[in-house]
Amino acid sequence: MIHETSWIAVLVFLFFAGAVLAISFYLGSKAKSASGYFAAGGGIHWAVNGIAFAGDYLSAASFLGICGMIAFYGYDGFLYSIGYLAGWIVALFIIAEPLKRLGRFTFADALDNKFNSRGIKLAAAISTLVVSCFYLIPQMVGAGALVQPLLGFPHYVGVIVVGLIVTMIVTTAGMVSTTWVQFIKGSMLVLLCAFITVLLLMRGVTTKPTDANGKEVRILKRGVPAAEVTGAAGATVLPEDGAWKAKPYVRVKNSAGVVSVWRKDGDLLSEAQTLTVQKDGKKLVNGLPRGKRAGEADLAPVGYVSKLPGGVEKTGPKGPFGFLRTMQESEVILWSNEKIAEADGSATTVYYQKPTPGSDFMAPGSSPTFKKVRSAKLFDKLDFLSLMLALFCGTASLPHILIRYYTVKDQISARKSTVVGIAAIGFFYVLTLYLGLGAMTSGNLDVTDSNMSAPLLARSLNEFLFAVLSAVAFTTVLGTVSGLIMAASGAVAHDLMTNFMKMKLDEFQKVRAAKIAAMCVGLLAICLGILFAKMNVNFLVGWAFNIAASANLPALVMLLFWKRTTKQGITAAIIVGMISSLAWILLSAQAYKDVYGLDPARAIVPFSQPAIVTIPLGFLVLILVSLITPRPEEQGKAVPARA
Amino acid sequence: MAGLDFKAPVAQEQEDAAVVAHNTRMGVILFVVYVLFYGGFMALSAFWPEVMSKPFLFDANLAVVYGFALIVAALVLALVYMKVCRKSK
């Protein structure tokens, strides 16, 4: 879909970007010391830190990816919400207080607190950089997806704009500005989404969705007798040859030469939409050049309820449970697609309608990601179990979340801020189900881009709301990316340069080194954001969680609970966890399909999510290496039992 | 707080070993409770997905109710943890 530039959105967007930068420069003038730069001097109030946790954690993936996945496939997207929130239990009950007690500035400090091992410093720093980079990709992709419709720029321009602004935020005041940006955006995001959910429930559900101006959205034809389409005056049915042979489509050329594609369902046909990318890169929509002018065509917005319970046309306002009940008992037109490679080198994607009952999409297994849970084979279910395990274990292993424990003054504050974070994040994740289902039935979905579902839902309610939501979503990206870049720059300047390489740097030089590192990571983030532009951001975050959980969690947990843990065991667990999960991901069917463009059936590993194998592997390696190396007390440094 | 030197002194909290042990024990107990609850959700979703689509509470299906319950339970257990944790003197 081509999105027209919304000037209100541009103004709100500029206001937000200006405000965020002004805050950063103001705080930057106050925070000159290294401790202020890396950990905000440990002086952040627990309540502010709790909301900043939400601001840090509720990333583009949470907001754009989950809402998009629910809007396109239903309940399966909500599984991510559940997993992301559940992970905070590990953070609160197992990690928060000890991490603060071992506290320094980075995740590596905590692991190395009792050993002073260069191996641990190096392994933990590399792990921080790898996880941060993997987590940066979806944030930057989300940024591009947002700025594209807002400003009318191509995706890559959006990624560059975001990358530059975030780098400026981080290099001005470090953790202080990052915290306040995250606090502001966390509060605004949760409040705004709550407001949209209330509007959504008041609007209810209808079979005839309208746009923000009250104009009915065009519904594509469905269940039309084949003879009516093929026998229309001037219509010519194109032969089913070449790549179209044996496909369930009918192509009909009208008297003006325009080719429409219909999907067969017995003797009935349903209108489909096509997007063709020609060999020279030009794009055609439904056979015409892509555009908004005469003689051009654009993909139509989609997604509506085709049948409501009791056959009514609209439900009127609904309560929270009433809304969900209605969705379960309705039929919704979801969309699927199929790629067809033509002999002339062009590729056509056919988007076709898929009427789906609520009883199907409101239960696990309706999306391509999780469809295997409905398979009878045990092996097929491992992918789902593995992802849910990664989400559960990954939160407490994310470097940008872990460093936030150093910004409060003591363990009680760490605990309290985690509880505030759980409340805010949990509330937001409940809202994602409503936002996603609301987008699914709003009649305004972009069939090519699930990441735009939430902003387009807001647009269906009100143009100004769309502007504000897009701007808040933009700051969402800024908040999370700045946290990630902070974690990465800390790993370079503090862990690698100061502690591993033993470089003699004064306070000023250390902060400068961190700022240069932040700029380099920002540049890398821009490149990755452009390279992975077409992937669903939520799926990419799943990968980051897998790597974080596999590399970091075994080391953190065993350090806290097993006094026989040795520095060699920790180093080995981090390296093996990181490399094995990374390798597994790169050899998975999902990577074959989405990254290399190869046949996923040729993938080497049996399922895409590695956590169920690589987390236990990390624990096993740590235990074995610790057992075959001398006890910690024999190596000169004792490891006291945690409790 | 000190500078960035790894060996620079960092303000340490006064810790009471008995309090730390108590808080750790509470954390582990509540963690196990939640893991069992979360594990039940994973098992039902993976092995009996058809059960998850059955109406359960207020006619909402089990998948939705269980999902919401996991989110609410996280907050409830977090508040319980706050309540049972002790402070170092």
XYZ file of C-alpha atoms in Angstrom:
732
model
C 0.000 0.000 0.000
C 1.162 3.521 -0.698
C 0.668 5.647 2.398
C 0.000 9.320 1.910
C 2.032 11.704 4.003
C 0.077 12.965 6.994
C 1.221 16.506 7.774
C -0.299 16.371 11.254
C 1.771 13.273 11.838
C 4.858 15.042 10.534
C 4.323 17.943 12.954
C 3.747 15.686 15.956
C 6.704 13.596 14.878
C 8.986 16.653 14.677
C 7.734 17.855 18.064
C 8.536 14.497 19.660
C 11.924 14.172 18.019
C 12.789 17.766 19.017
C 11.625 17.219 22.598
C 13.612 13.994 22.935
C 16.770 15.654 21.624
C 16.250 18.738 23.809
C 15.977 16.513 26.891
C 19.116 14.672 25.862
C 21.161 17.837 25.319
C 19.902 19.344 28.572
C 20.796 16.232 30.570
C 24.022 15.897 28.631
C 25.158 19.266 29.952
C 24.699 17.942 33.501
C 26.076 14.400 33.266
C 29.789 14.604 32.625
C 31.213 11.768 34.726
C 31.694 8.204 33.573
C 29.460 6.824 36.302
C 26.768 9.296 35.264
C 27.176 8.297 31.637
C 27.015 4.529 32.181
C 24.685 4.114 35.165
C 23.053 7.512 35.745
C 25.063 7.678 38.966
C 22.797 5.046 40.540
C 20.427 7.840 41.457
C 17.253 7.064 39.492
C 14.096 6.728 41.609
C 12.670 3.177 41.603
C 9.283 4.266 40.233
C 10.916 6.140 37.357
C 13.193 3.185 36.753
C 10.179 0.837 36.732
C 8.445 2.797 33.998
C 11.775 3.165 32.209
C 11.954 -0.655 32.292
C 8.657 -0.623 30.416
C 10.003 2.031 28.055
C 13.136 -0.014 27.481
C 11.320 -3.311 27.037
C 8.203 -2.313 25.088
C 10.073 -2.112 21.872
C 9.086 -1.885 18.252
C 8.675 -5.645 18.390
C 6.246 -5.515 21.274
C 4.240 -2.731 19.813
C 4.388 -3.139 16.043
C 5.298 -6.805 15.714
C 2.831 -8.312 18.182
C -0.083 -6.129 17.081
C 0.782 -6.948 13.465
C 0.957 -10.667 14.103
C -2.369 -10.673 15.963
C -3.938 -8.564 13.208
C -2.767 -10.992 10.506
C -3.101 -14.324 12.295
C -4.956 -13.891 15.581
C -4.118 -15.350 18.993
C -0.650 -16.603 18.024
C 0.750 -13.094 18.287
C -0.496 -12.936 21.869
C 1.723 -15.918 22.706
C 4.662 -13.541 22.369
C 2.988 -11.120 24.812
C 2.608 -13.909 27.357
C 6.182 -15.114 26.928
C 7.693 -11.628 27.099
C 5.823 -10.833 30.313
C 6.521 -14.198 31.938
C 10.232 -13.564 31.473
C 10.045 -10.802 34.060
C 9.379 -13.430 36.708
C 12.892 -14.773 36.147
C 14.232 -11.223 36.356
C 12.409 -10.432 39.609
C 12.710 -13.686 41.553
C 16.146 -14.851 40.441
C 18.260 -12.085 38.927
C 17.308 -8.578 40.134
C 18.668 -8.417 43.667
C 21.843 -10.475 43.267
C 22.709 -8.611 40.096
C 22.396 -5.328 41.949
C 24.385 -6.769 44.834
C 27.204 -7.782 42.491
C 26.632 -4.433 40.854
C 28.919 -2.452 38.654
C 28.087 -0.953 35.285
C 27.671 -3.850 32.881
C 26.467 -7.427 32.738
C 30.088 -8.586 32.480
C 30.863 -6.895 35.823
C 28.260 -9.004 37.591
C 29.536 -12.269 36.102
C 33.128 -11.399 36.778
C 32.654 -9.837 40.206
C 34.088 -12.795 42.090
C 36.722 -13.939 39.607
C 38.399 -10.969 37.885
C 38.884 -13.168 34.821
C 39.804 -11.717 31.428
C 38.110 -14.668 29.735
C 34.782 -13.860 31.358
C 35.144 -10.172 30.499
C 35.820 -10.943 26.851
C 33.100 -13.583 26.485
C 30.468 -11.469 28.244
C 31.364 -8.376 26.235
C 31.114 -10.262 22.938
C 27.824 -11.805 24.042
C 26.492 -8.333 24.911
C 27.490 -7.024 21.491
C 25.981 -9.975 19.601
C 22.685 -9.882 21.512
C 22.461 -6.104 21.207
C 23.023 -6.267 17.458
C 20.384 -8.970 16.997
C 17.949 -6.969 19.087
C 18.792 -3.794 17.179
C 17.710 -5.253 13.841
C 13.963 -5.431 14.587
C 14.009 -2.042 16.256
C 15.510 -0.415 13.191
C 13.219 -2.307 10.824
C 10.276 -1.069 12.901
C 11.632 2.460 12.723
C 11.747 2.333 8.951
C 8.230 0.879 8.830
C 6.956 3.822 10.857
C 8.750 6.696 9.207
C 7.895 5.465 5.719
C 4.172 6.292 5.877
C 4.723 9.274 8.149
C 7.103 11.189 5.941
C 6.634 9.409 2.667
C 10.338 8.517 2.584
C 11.621 5.104 1.549
C 12.265 2.586 4.316
C 16.028 3.107 4.324
C 15.689 6.867 4.862
C 13.552 6.175 7.935
C 16.175 3.795 9.284
C 18.936 6.364 8.763
C 16.933 9.171 10.419
C 16.225 7.016 13.472
C 19.817 5.785 13.655
C 21.177 9.326 13.651
C 18.736 10.652 16.274
C 19.351 7.710 18.595
C 23.094 8.057 18.289
C 22.750 11.717 19.251
C 20.655 10.792 22.309
C 23.184 8.264 23.535
C 26.260 10.345 22.880
C 24.888 13.370 24.743
C 23.986 12.101 28.205
C 24.240 8.314 28.110
C 22.143 6.465 30.677
C 20.584 9.615 32.152
C 18.972 10.789 28.922
C 18.226 7.205 27.924
C 16.341 6.665 31.195
C 14.211 9.768 30.854
C 13.450 9.155 27.197
C 12.368 5.632 28.134
C 10.294 6.871 31.060
C 8.410 9.373 28.907
C 7.820 7.016 26.038
C 6.878 4.108 28.323
C 4.201 6.197 30.051
C 2.846 7.645 26.829
C 2.751 4.326 25.015
C 0.795 2.536 27.739
C -1.658 5.411 28.240
C -2.233 5.951 24.539
C -2.807 2.266 23.851
C -5.271 2.127 26.747
C -7.127 5.090 25.236
C -7.268 3.464 21.787
C -8.541 0.235 23.338
C -11.371 2.121 25.040
C -12.304 3.764 21.704
C -12.166 0.371 20.050
C -14.494 -1.230 22.571
C -16.898 1.699 22.293
C -16.945 1.324 18.487
C -17.637 -2.412 18.671
C -17.366 -4.678 15.655
C -19.006 -4.211 12.262
C -19.168 -6.012 8.941
C -18.940 -2.660 7.140
C -15.804 -0.926 8.425
C -15.237 2.736 7.721
C -12.210 4.986 7.606
C -11.621 7.954 9.943
C -13.950 10.119 7.808
C -16.814 7.650 8.116
C -16.471 6.492 4.511
C -17.105 2.783 3.984
C -14.023 0.779 3.097
C -14.202 -1.094 -0.224
C -14.820 -4.794 0.326
C -13.236 -7.055 -2.270
C -15.617 -9.461 -3.982
C -16.058 -12.970 -2.652
C -18.018 -16.042 -3.696
C -18.791 -14.774 -7.201
C -19.947 -17.465 -9.694
C -17.099 -18.123 -12.125
C -19.309 -17.575 -15.163
C -20.139 -14.060 -13.976
C -16.462 -13.096 -14.000
C -15.289 -14.936 -17.085
C -18.404 -14.138 -19.099
C -18.395 -10.378 -18.486
C -18.464 -8.170 -21.588
C -14.966 -7.734 -23.035
C -13.424 -10.217 -20.610
C -10.783 -12.661 -21.833
C -9.597 -15.535 -19.660
C -5.830 -15.913 -19.882
C -4.513 -19.472 -20.308
C -3.139 -21.304 -17.258
C 0.368 -21.601 -18.636
C 3.896 -21.132 -17.420
C 4.170 -20.478 -13.701
C 0.378 -20.184 -13.436
C -0.191 -23.762 -14.511
C -2.098 -25.866 -11.945
C -2.464 -22.880 -9.654
C -5.885 -22.155 -8.115
C -6.242 -18.823 -9.929
C -8.174 -17.427 -12.875
C -6.704 -14.451 -14.700
C -9.125 -12.265 -16.572
C -8.159 -9.449 -18.933
C -10.788 -6.754 -19.465
C -11.340 -4.620 -22.560
C -8.912 -1.985 -21.241
C -6.163 -4.603 -20.989
C -6.170 -4.738 -17.184
C -5.605 -8.219 -15.768
C -7.451 -9.178 -12.586
C -6.643 -12.328 -10.622
C -9.316 -14.442 -8.895
C -8.841 -17.377 -6.578
C -10.908 -20.484 -7.230
C -13.088 -22.063 -4.579
C -15.064 -24.742 -6.424
C -17.249 -22.911 -8.932
C -16.948 -19.663 -7.058
C -14.250 -17.020 -7.356
C -12.879 -14.494 -4.901
C -11.054 -11.328 -5.865
C -7.318 -11.412 -5.213
C -4.664 -8.703 -5.384
C -1.286 -8.988 -7.068
C 1.996 -7.223 -6.636
C 4.504 -7.901 -9.403
C 8.147 -6.936 -9.190
C 9.571 -6.887 -12.703
C 13.119 -7.791 -13.620
C 14.077 -4.094 -13.790
C 12.627 -3.498 -10.284
C 9.433 -1.752 -11.411
C 6.329 -2.674 -9.450
C 2.895 -3.448 -10.817
C -0.277 -3.722 -8.764
C -3.028 -5.799 -10.336
C -1.181 -5.466 -13.637
C -0.942 -1.648 -13.572
C 1.992 0.545 -12.551
C 1.944 1.050 -8.798
C 0.697 4.517 -7.908
C -2.233 6.724 -7.050
C -2.715 8.554 -10.360
C -4.966 7.700 -13.287
C -3.798 4.528 -15.011
C -2.053 3.349 -11.863
C -3.209 1.061 -9.063
C -2.487 0.484 -5.408
C -3.243 -2.474 -3.159
C -6.542 -2.071 -1.349
C -6.689 -1.959 2.446
C -8.013 -5.229 3.880
C -9.321 -7.005 6.968
C -12.921 -7.072 8.065
C -15.523 -9.222 9.779
C -17.630 -11.094 7.243
C -20.051 -12.693 9.710
C -21.051 -11.559 13.188
C -22.898 -13.736 15.724
C -26.648 -13.642 15.105
C -26.110 -12.307 11.583
C -26.122 -8.678 12.763
C -24.299 -5.932 10.851
C -22.766 -4.240 13.886
C -22.499 -5.053 17.570
C -22.400 -1.632 19.190
C -20.132 -1.000 22.213
C -18.625 -4.089 23.835
C -16.997 -4.855 27.184
C -13.522 -6.422 27.333
C -14.823 -10.004 27.504
C -17.769 -9.286 25.214
C -15.387 -8.109 22.515
C -13.308 -11.279 22.732
C -16.443 -13.443 22.784
C -17.706 -11.701 19.661
C -14.415 -12.320 17.883
C -14.536 -16.013 18.798
C -18.017 -16.360 17.301
C -17.373 -14.300 14.143
C -15.847 -15.025 10.757
C -13.070 -12.700 9.613
C -11.502 -12.285 6.200
C -7.798 -12.838 6.766
C -5.284 -12.732 3.937
C -2.678 -15.165 2.766
C -0.258 -14.979 -0.129
C 1.572 -17.063 -2.673
C 4.648 -16.143 -4.698
C 4.763 -17.018 -8.390
C 8.044 -16.740 -10.314
C 7.345 -15.932 -13.959
C 9.497 -17.053 -16.894
C 10.454 -13.442 -17.772
C 12.231 -13.016 -14.428
C 9.458 -11.102 -12.702
C 7.916 -12.302 -9.449
C 4.246 -11.959 -8.619
C 2.840 -12.185 -5.126
C -0.836 -13.095 -5.111
C -2.685 -11.932 -1.990
C -5.891 -13.862 -1.540
C -8.813 -13.824 0.884
C -9.079 -16.499 3.531
C -12.365 -16.502 5.486
C -11.431 -17.758 8.958
C -13.727 -18.565 11.874
C -12.932 -16.975 15.219
C -12.774 -20.377 16.862
C -9.736 -21.007 14.660
C -7.743 -17.779 14.922
C -8.502 -17.288 18.630
C -6.590 -20.458 19.539
C -2.895 -21.384 19.238
C -1.628 -22.625 15.871
C -3.306 -20.386 13.307
C -0.146 -18.625 12.101
C 2.692 -19.975 9.942
C 5.030 -19.520 12.940
C 3.040 -21.730 15.299
C 0.948 -23.905 12.955
C 3.019 -26.936 13.896
C 1.420 -27.102 17.342
C -1.578 -28.563 15.529
C 0.571 -31.257 13.967
C 0.415 -34.759 15.426
C 4.215 -35.125 15.365
C 6.078 -34.535 18.617
C 9.057 -33.071 16.774
C 6.901 -30.364 15.179
C 5.873 -29.040 18.572
C 9.440 -28.454 19.707
C 9.710 -25.202 17.742
C 6.848 -23.700 19.730
C 8.096 -25.014 23.077
C 11.571 -23.762 22.286
C 10.406 -20.251 21.475
C 8.265 -20.033 24.617
C 11.274 -21.189 26.642
C 13.476 -18.557 24.984
C 10.994 -15.782 25.740
C 10.734 -16.931 29.358
C 14.483 -17.145 29.872
C 15.567 -14.344 27.549
C 14.224 -11.277 29.336
C 16.515 -11.650 32.322
C 19.465 -12.177 29.994
C 19.132 -9.065 27.849
C 22.089 -6.745 28.440
C 20.095 -3.521 28.013
C 17.599 -4.709 30.657
C 20.313 -5.914 33.044
C 22.196 -2.592 33.052
C 19.051 -0.826 34.227
C 19.501 -2.506 37.627
C 22.600 -0.380 38.149
C 20.732 2.904 37.829
C 18.930 2.548 41.187
C 20.561 2.892 44.588
C 19.977 -0.501 46.256
C 18.457 -3.990 46.044
C 15.077 -2.933 47.413
C 14.838 -0.296 44.708
C 15.792 -2.918 42.124
C 12.966 -5.147 43.384
C 10.404 -2.342 43.544
C 11.255 -1.044 40.097
C 10.851 -4.550 38.651
C 7.364 -4.820 40.156
C 6.403 -1.434 38.674
C 7.814 -2.617 35.368
C 5.778 -5.857 35.501
C 2.572 -3.903 36.207
C 3.080 -1.491 33.312
C 4.317 -4.111 30.867
C 1.627 -6.646 31.824
C -1.121 -4.080 31.338
C 0.286 -3.150 27.947
C 0.441 -6.777 26.821
C -3.213 -7.299 27.702
C -3.965 -4.330 25.466
C -2.039 -5.829 22.530
C -4.731 -8.488 22.094
C -7.413 -5.827 21.713
C -5.282 -3.627 19.465
C -4.374 -6.553 17.225
C -7.932 -7.843 16.900
C -9.166 -4.291 16.396
C -6.687 -3.836 13.553
C -7.695 -7.203 12.093
C -11.286 -5.994 11.695
C -10.694 -2.313 10.962
C -10.712 -2.654 7.173
C -7.487 -0.660 7.039
C -4.713 -3.274 7.082
C -1.810 -3.095 4.673
C -1.681 -6.599 3.204
C 2.065 -6.262 2.529
C 3.158 -4.989 5.934
C 1.984 -6.439 9.233
C 4.173 -3.989 11.156
C 1.885 -1.089 10.181
C -1.245 -2.665 11.672
C -1.383 -0.690 14.941
C -0.812 2.757 13.402
C -3.369 1.971 10.681
C -5.871 0.911 13.338
C -5.430 4.338 14.928
C -5.905 5.937 11.507
C -9.216 4.118 11.118
C -10.358 5.782 14.352
C -8.978 9.259 13.946
C -6.317 10.949 11.827
C -4.886 12.890 14.787
C -4.724 9.724 16.860
C -2.737 8.120 14.056
C -0.319 11.039 14.136
C 0.179 10.849 17.894
C 0.426 7.063 17.932
C 2.979 7.033 15.141
C 5.034 9.661 16.947
C 4.859 7.712 20.218
C 5.793 4.545 18.379
C 8.725 6.436 16.942
C 9.915 7.387 20.419
C 9.355 3.743 21.367
C 12.002 2.799 18.861
C 14.255 5.592 20.095
C 13.968 4.471 23.717
C 14.799 0.833 23.093
C 17.533 1.463 20.553
C 19.224 3.976 22.860
C 19.190 1.340 25.654
C 20.754 -1.219 23.337
C 23.420 1.149 22.107
C 24.188 2.070 25.732
C 24.688 -1.606 26.578
C 26.886 -2.133 23.527
C 29.003 0.966 24.116
C 29.485 -0.046 27.765
C 30.653 -3.477 26.613
C 33.247 -1.904 24.322
C 34.541 0.937 26.523
C 34.238 -0.625 29.964
C 34.503 -4.384 29.449
C 36.800 -4.634 26.456
C 38.987 -1.511 26.501
C 39.289 -0.820 30.224
C 38.981 -4.254 31.792
C 40.042 -6.772 29.150
C 42.681 -4.814 27.230
C 43.784 -2.944 30.400
C 43.987 0.364 28.552
C 44.836 3.269 30.815
C 41.995 5.698 30.171
C 40.940 8.595 32.354
C 37.249 9.429 32.914
C 37.062 11.712 29.893
C 38.757 9.205 27.602
C 36.491 6.382 28.762
C 33.355 8.361 28.075
C 34.746 9.455 24.735
C 35.575 5.842 23.847
C 32.018 4.835 24.794
C 30.596 7.602 22.624
C 32.702 6.561 19.643
C 31.583 2.963 20.222
C 27.974 4.184 20.354
C 28.426 5.897 16.988
C 29.860 2.732 15.442
C 27.027 0.591 16.811
C 24.527 3.190 15.572
C 26.027 2.925 12.093
C 25.890 -0.851 12.239
C 22.256 -0.673 13.351
C 21.428 1.438 10.302
C 23.013 -1.101 7.947
C 21.220 -4.039 9.619
C 17.900 -2.194 9.592
C 18.155 -1.749 5.823
C 19.295 -5.323 5.140
C 16.450 -6.961 7.101
C 13.704 -4.547 6.012
C 11.134 -7.165 5.013
C 11.152 -9.432 8.057
C 8.470 -9.397 10.758
C 10.114 -7.601 13.641
C 8.566 -9.878 16.204
C 10.204 -12.965 14.765
C 13.600 -11.270 14.770
C 13.220 -10.425 18.446
C 12.557 -14.098 19.097
C 16.029 -14.811 17.722
C 17.606 -12.192 20.013
C 15.891 -13.789 23.012
C 17.185 -17.207 21.998
C 20.779 -16.008 21.820
C 20.540 -13.993 25.062
C 18.977 -16.870 26.974
C 21.441 -19.460 25.633
C 24.574 -17.355 26.155
C 23.856 -15.507 29.395
C 21.276 -17.279 31.531
C 23.201 -20.477 32.376
C 26.203 -18.409 33.495
C 24.100 -15.996 35.566
C 22.014 -18.674 37.283
C 24.879 -21.041 38.051
C 27.042 -18.223 39.367
C 24.304 -17.378 41.841
C 23.252 -20.889 42.866
C 26.221 -23.261 42.475
C 29.327 -22.508 44.458
C 31.408 -25.008 42.456
C 31.099 -22.726 39.394
C 34.506 -21.779 37.992
C 35.574 -18.925 35.757
C 36.408 -21.403 32.990
C 32.908 -22.859 33.288
C 31.295 -19.434 32.927
C 33.445 -18.477 29.958
C 32.787 -21.790 28.201
C 29.028 -21.611 28.843
C 28.776 -18.120 27.363
C 30.789 -18.995 24.273
C 29.082 -22.334 23.622
C 25.594 -20.915 24.311
C 26.162 -17.978 21.999
C 27.800 -19.837 19.125
C 25.446 -22.819 19.222
C 22.295 -20.673 19.252
C 23.629 -18.363 16.560
C 24.676 -21.274 14.351
C 21.341 -23.017 14.894
C 19.453 -19.881 13.860
C 21.560 -19.369 10.747
C 21.019 -22.998 9.706
C 17.273 -23.006 10.403
C 14.420 -23.244 7.934
C 13.325 -19.703 8.804
C 16.759 -18.289 7.932
C 16.833 -20.312 4.702
C 13.473 -18.880 3.703
C 13.680 -15.268 4.928
C 17.402 -14.489 4.914
C 18.941 -16.545 2.107
C 15.833 -16.988 -0.052
C 16.482 -20.760 -0.237
C 14.140 -23.711 0.030
C 13.427 -24.113 3.779
C 13.151 -27.878 3.340
C 16.932 -27.950 2.793
C 17.614 -26.473 6.258
C 20.100 -28.445 8.314
C 18.530 -28.140 11.778
C 15.116 -29.698 12.411
C 13.352 -26.621 13.865
C 14.012 -22.892 13.901
C 14.113 -21.908 17.583
C 17.227 -23.246 19.331
C 16.575 -22.461 23.011
C 15.254 -25.879 23.987
C 18.597 -27.365 22.930
C 21.082 -24.563 23.498
C 20.013 -23.401 26.994
C 20.449 -26.907 28.485
C 23.665 -27.174 26.475
C 24.936 -23.986 28.161
C 24.161 -25.425 31.610
C 25.751 -28.747 30.723
C 28.941 -27.152 29.413
C 29.214 -24.958 32.508
C 28.819 -27.924 34.838
C 31.263 -30.157 32.952
C 33.953 -27.501 32.563
C 33.582 -26.429 36.188
C 33.959 -30.020 37.335
C 37.099 -30.657 35.317
C 38.780 -27.392 36.346
C 40.156 -26.672 39.837
C 37.676 -25.461 42.449
C 37.333 -21.664 42.674
C 39.035 -21.518 46.069
C 41.980 -23.451 44.636
C 42.276 -20.849 41.873
C 42.792 -18.079 44.391
C 39.303 -16.596 44.435
C 36.565 -18.127 46.509
C 32.971 -18.100 45.382
C 30.767 -17.720 48.423
C 27.384 -19.422 48.305
C 24.629 -17.009 47.452
C 22.536 -17.862 50.444
C 29.706 6.167 42.803
C 33.241 5.703 41.651
C 34.572 6.014 38.146
C 34.859 3.305 35.605
C 37.912 1.485 36.901
C 37.013 -2.112 37.468
C 38.703 -2.236 40.845
C 37.439 1.164 41.994
C 35.435 0.989 45.248
C 31.672 0.777 44.764
C 29.316 1.590 47.616
C 28.203 -1.767 49.007
C 24.931 -2.277 50.799
C 24.960 -3.635 54.318
C 23.737 -7.192 53.907
C 22.305 -9.518 56.503
C 23.010 -13.096 55.398
C 19.795 -14.391 57.002
C 17.725 -11.805 55.160
C 19.410 -12.584 51.856
C 18.782 -16.316 52.449
C 15.134 -15.705 53.296
C 14.545 -13.501 50.268
C 16.293 -15.968 47.998
C 14.174 -18.835 49.325
C 10.984 -16.846 48.788
C 12.089 -15.905 45.275
C 12.795 -19.522 44.345
C 9.481 -20.785 45.785
C 7.447 -18.179 43.891
C 9.502 -18.821 40.779
C 8.681 -22.535 40.909
C 4.968 -21.759 41.374
C 4.990 -19.588 38.273
C 7.064 -22.045 36.245
C 4.457 -24.748 36.910
C 1.669 -22.404 35.839
C 3.570 -21.337 32.705
C 4.539 -24.935 31.960
C 0.869 -25.917 32.052
C 0.113 -23.274 29.459
C 2.942 -24.439 27.198
C 1.897 -28.071 27.511
C -1.765 -27.378 26.774
C -0.909 -25.155 23.783
C 1.557 -27.658 22.341
C -0.182 -30.972 22.991
C -3.871 -30.160 23.358
C -4.424 -26.994 21.284
C -8.062 -28.019 20.681
C -8.713 -27.750 24.438
C -7.484 -24.161 24.336
C -10.226 -23.192 21.889
C -13.058 -24.330 24.202
C -15.104 -21.648 26.035
C -13.918 -21.459 29.628
C -14.872 -18.302 31.507
C -17.447 -15.663 30.519
C -17.565 -17.656 27.240
C -13.984 -16.581 26.501
C -11.916 -19.585 25.437
C -9.263 -21.210 27.627
C -6.406 -19.794 25.532
C -7.477 -16.213 26.252
C -8.350 -16.822 29.909
C -5.129 -18.732 30.616
C -3.079 -16.076 28.827
C -4.643 -13.260 30.837
C -4.267 -15.324 34.013
C -0.528 -15.732 33.395
C -0.136 -11.965 33.070
C -2.206 -11.250 36.192
C -0.443 -14.021 38.129
C 2.942 -12.452 37.369
C 1.828 -9.225 39.000
C 0.150 -10.959 41.937
C 3.238 -13.080 42.676
C 5.443 -9.992 42.332
C 3.326 -8.223 44.959
C 3.430 -11.303 47.212
C 7.206 -11.304 46.864
C 7.360 -7.633 47.865
C 5.287 -8.469 50.909
C 7.290 -11.484 52.106
C 10.753 -10.092 51.442
C 12.666 -8.790 54.469
C 14.901 -5.752 54.705
C 18.499 -5.872 55.909
C 18.919 -3.945 59.167
